[in-house]
Every structure is written in C-alpha cells, then in structure tokens.
Amino acid sequence: MSNAGAEDNDDVLSDVEADDPVPIDIINSPSPEDVSIEKFREILAELDRERQARLAAEDSKSQLQVSFNRLRVLAHDAIKSGMSTRDNAMKHCGKRKKLRQQLER
C-alpha cells in the first residue's frame, strides 16, 4: 500500500517534470496582420495571469521562509531555556545533597 502512495507521488513528479516548454515556431507563425485583436488580448490576459501566479508563489515562498525562520528561532530558544532549566534543577539538587550531608554530620 505504501508502494501505491509512492507511485502516486512519482506520477505527480513526472507530470511536473514532463512539462517541457513548447517551442515557438517562428517560420509558420501568422503575420502580425493575421493576429486578431481578440487573440492578442487573450494572450495578454494569459500572460498577466501567469505573472500574478508567479508573484503569488514568490510571496507565499517569502512568507513560508519567514515563518520557518521564526520557528527555528523559537525552537532554539526553547532548547536553550530547557537546558538552563535543567542546569538550574541540577544545581538545586546539588545544594540539597550538600545540606543533607551537613545535617547528617
């Protein structure tokens, strides 16, 4: 079953990897006079959508990077705090042992 999940992931990755850019055929392209205004507007709209999608992806990546960096700092602080707490507890235990030894004498 886990193999089926891996195959699904492979399918998704291969789909992305297989998307090669379509070569532009300049020789058979229509002349500028043959391109309709409507087609030109459609291409411009598609270009604008792709630009907006790219900007949204870049913004999302930036936000994720900021969140990751904050999380990393919090984890680092938590580790330092935990070590400090552990060290304080060990010092406190050491003091208790010394007091106990002094009282037993």
PDB file of C-alpha atoms in Angstrom:
ATOM      1  CA  MET A   1       0.000   0.000   0.000  1.00  0.00           C
ATOM      2  CA  SER A   2       2.814   2.388   0.763  1.00  0.00           C
ATOM      3  CA  ASN A   3       4.208   1.498  -2.643  1.00  0.00           C
ATOM      4  CA  ALA A   4       0.984   2.732  -4.262  1.00  0.00           C
ATOM      5  CA  GLY A   5       1.389   6.050  -2.464  1.00  0.00           C
ATOM      6  CA  ALA A   6       4.941   6.312  -3.712  1.00  0.00           C
ATOM      7  CA  GLU A   7       3.747   5.614  -7.240  1.00  0.00           C
ATOM      8  CA  ASP A   8       1.176   8.396  -6.913  1.00  0.00           C
ATOM      9  CA  ASN A   9       3.929  10.786  -5.861  1.00  0.00           C
ATOM     10  CA  ASP A  10       6.073   9.616  -8.764  1.00  0.00           C
ATOM     11  CA  ASP A  11       3.191  10.273 -11.129  1.00  0.00           C
ATOM     12  CA  VAL A  12       2.803  13.783  -9.816  1.00  0.00           C
ATOM     13  CA  LEU A  13       6.517  14.490 -10.038  1.00  0.00           C
ATOM     14  CA  SER A  14       6.787  13.019 -13.509  1.00  0.00           C
ATOM     15  CA  ASP A  15       3.841  15.143 -14.607  1.00  0.00           C
ATOM     16  CA  VAL A  16       5.678  18.255 -13.498  1.00  0.00           C
ATOM     17  CA  GLU A  17       8.974  17.139 -14.973  1.00  0.00           C
ATOM     18  CA  ALA A  18       7.331  16.274 -18.293  1.00  0.00           C
ATOM     19  CA  ASP A  19       6.011  19.803 -18.829  1.00  0.00           C
ATOM     20  CA  ASP A  20       8.588  20.995 -21.313  1.00  0.00           C
ATOM     21  CA  PRO A  21       8.097  24.435 -22.807  1.00  0.00           C
ATOM     22  CA  VAL A  22       6.528  24.415 -26.224  1.00  0.00           C
ATOM     23  CA  PRO A  23       8.962  25.635 -28.854  1.00  0.00           C
ATOM     24  CA  ILE A  24       7.932  28.758 -30.713  1.00  0.00           C
ATOM     25  CA  ASP A  25       7.681  28.158 -34.431  1.00  0.00           C
ATOM     26  CA  ILE A  26       8.610  31.483 -35.990  1.00  0.00           C
ATOM     27  CA  ILE A  27       8.580  30.207 -39.563  1.00  0.00           C
ATOM     28  CA  ASN A  28       4.920  29.163 -39.542  1.00  0.00           C
ATOM     29  CA  SER A  29       3.628  31.873 -37.223  1.00  0.00           C
ATOM     30  CA  PRO A  30       0.977  34.113 -38.643  1.00  0.00           C
ATOM     31  CA  SER A  31       1.944  37.545 -39.765  1.00  0.00           C
ATOM     32  CA  PRO A  32       1.112  40.442 -37.423  1.00  0.00           C
ATOM     33  CA  GLU A  33      -1.754  41.388 -39.704  1.00  0.00           C
ATOM     34  CA  ASP A  34      -3.293  37.915 -39.297  1.00  0.00           C
ATOM     35  CA  VAL A  35      -3.364  38.041 -35.491  1.00  0.00           C
ATOM     36  CA  SER A  36      -6.734  39.211 -34.338  1.00  0.00           C
ATOM     37  CA  ILE A  37      -7.106  41.783 -31.593  1.00  0.00           C
ATOM     38  CA  GLU A  38      -9.179  39.299 -29.606  1.00  0.00           C
ATOM     39  CA  LYS A  39      -6.439  36.655 -29.759  1.00  0.00           C
ATOM     40  CA  PHE A  40      -3.873  39.281 -28.770  1.00  0.00           C
ATOM     41  CA  ARG A  41      -5.990  40.233 -25.745  1.00  0.00           C
ATOM     42  CA  GLU A  42      -6.370  36.573 -24.764  1.00  0.00           C
ATOM     43  CA  ILE A  43      -2.611  36.092 -24.864  1.00  0.00           C
ATOM     44  CA  LEU A  44      -2.061  39.284 -22.874  1.00  0.00           C
ATOM     45  CA  ALA A  45      -4.617  38.151 -20.266  1.00  0.00           C
ATOM     46  CA  GLU A  46      -2.916  34.751 -20.002  1.00  0.00           C
ATOM     47  CA  LEU A  47       0.461  36.425 -19.593  1.00  0.00           C
ATOM     48  CA  ASP A  48      -0.969  38.646 -16.850  1.00  0.00           C
ATOM     49  CA  ARG A  49      -2.485  35.623 -15.041  1.00  0.00           C
ATOM     50  CA  GLU A  50       0.840  33.808 -15.193  1.00  0.00           C
ATOM     51  CA  ARG A  51       2.658  36.880 -13.882  1.00  0.00           C
ATOM     52  CA  GLN A  52       0.195  37.190 -10.990  1.00  0.00           C
ATOM     53  CA  ALA A  53       0.539  33.476 -10.212  1.00  0.00           C
ATOM     54  CA  ARG A  54       4.334  33.787 -10.178  1.00  0.00           C
ATOM     55  CA  LEU A  55       4.167  36.804  -7.861  1.00  0.00           C
ATOM     56  CA  ALA A  56       1.744  34.966  -5.564  1.00  0.00           C
ATOM     57  CA  ALA A  57       4.075  31.955  -5.465  1.00  0.00           C
ATOM     58  CA  GLU A  58       7.071  34.161  -4.668  1.00  0.00           C
ATOM     59  CA  ASP A  59       5.115  35.937  -1.920  1.00  0.00           C
ATOM     60  CA  SER A  60       3.997  32.615  -0.471  1.00  0.00           C
ATOM     61  CA  LYS A  61       7.580  31.360  -0.519  1.00  0.00           C
ATOM     62  CA  SER A  62       8.744  34.500   1.305  1.00  0.00           C
ATOM     63  CA  GLN A  63       6.045  34.112   3.954  1.00  0.00           C
ATOM     64  CA  LEU A  64       6.954  30.459   4.458  1.00  0.00           C
ATOM     65  CA  GLN A  65      10.630  31.357   4.793  1.00  0.00           C
ATOM     66  CA  VAL A  66       9.822  33.998   7.428  1.00  0.00           C
ATOM     67  CA  SER A  67       7.614  31.538   9.329  1.00  0.00           C
ATOM     68  CA  PHE A  68      10.302  28.870   9.155  1.00  0.00           C
ATOM     69  CA  ASN A  69      12.949  31.255  10.460  1.00  0.00           C
ATOM     70  CA  ARG A  70      10.691  32.304  13.347  1.00  0.00           C
ATOM     71  CA  LEU A  71      10.003  28.677  14.198  1.00  0.00           C
ATOM     72  CA  ARG A  72      13.710  27.888  14.102  1.00  0.00           C
ATOM     73  CA  VAL A  73      14.450  30.779  16.500  1.00  0.00           C
ATOM     74  CA  LEU A  74      11.655  29.655  18.842  1.00  0.00           C
ATOM     75  CA  ALA A  75      12.961  26.089  18.826  1.00  0.00           C
ATOM     76  CA  HIS A  76      16.478  27.321  19.529  1.00  0.00           C
ATOM     77  CA  ASP A  77      15.222  29.469  22.418  1.00  0.00           C
ATOM     78  CA  ALA A  78      13.172  26.568  23.795  1.00  0.00           C
ATOM     79  CA  ILE A  79      16.216  24.304  23.704  1.00  0.00           C
ATOM     80  CA  LYS A  80      18.354  26.936  25.446  1.00  0.00           C
ATOM     81  CA  SER A  81      15.628  27.512  28.038  1.00  0.00           C
ATOM     82  CA  GLY A  82      15.240  23.784  28.634  1.00  0.00           C
ATOM     83  CA  MET A  83      18.966  23.381  29.115  1.00  0.00           C
ATOM     84  CA  SER A  84      19.040  26.336  31.501  1.00  0.00           C
ATOM     85  CA  THR A  85      16.128  24.903  33.493  1.00  0.00           C
ATOM     86  CA  ARG A  86      17.831  21.511  33.625  1.00  0.00           C
ATOM     87  CA  ASP A  87      21.089  23.090  34.778  1.00  0.00           C
ATOM     88  CA  ASN A  88      19.266  25.052  37.497  1.00  0.00           C
ATOM     89  CA  ALA A  89      17.491  21.909  38.658  1.00  0.00           C
ATOM     90  CA  MET A  90      20.789  20.036  38.833  1.00  0.00           C
ATOM     91  CA  LYS A  91      22.372  22.874  40.843  1.00  0.00           C
ATOM     92  CA  HIS A  92      19.385  22.862  43.189  1.00  0.00           C
ATOM     93  CA  CYS A  93      19.700  19.098  43.674  1.00  0.00           C
ATOM     94  CA  GLY A  94      23.397  19.513  44.393  1.00  0.00           C
ATOM     95  CA  LYS A  95      22.659  22.117  47.054  1.00  0.00           C
ATOM     96  CA  ARG A  96      20.062  19.823  48.626  1.00  0.00           C
ATOM     97  CA  LYS A  97      22.585  16.984  48.785  1.00  0.00           C
ATOM     98  CA  LYS A  98      25.147  19.235  50.454  1.00  0.00           C
ATOM     99  CA  LEU A  99      22.600  20.434  53.021  1.00  0.00           C
ATOM    100  CA  ARG A 100      21.551  16.865  53.736  1.00  0.00           C
ATOM    101  CA  GLN A 101      25.160  15.817  54.222  1.00  0.00           C
ATOM    102  CA  GLN A 102      25.767  18.762  56.571  1.00  0.00           C
ATOM    103  CA  LEU A 103      22.663  17.929  58.593  1.00  0.00           C
ATOM    104  CA  GLU A 104      23.697  14.293  58.896  1.00  0.00           C
ATOM    105  CA  ARG A 105      27.048  15.236  60.429  1.00  0.00           C
TER     106      ARG A 105
END
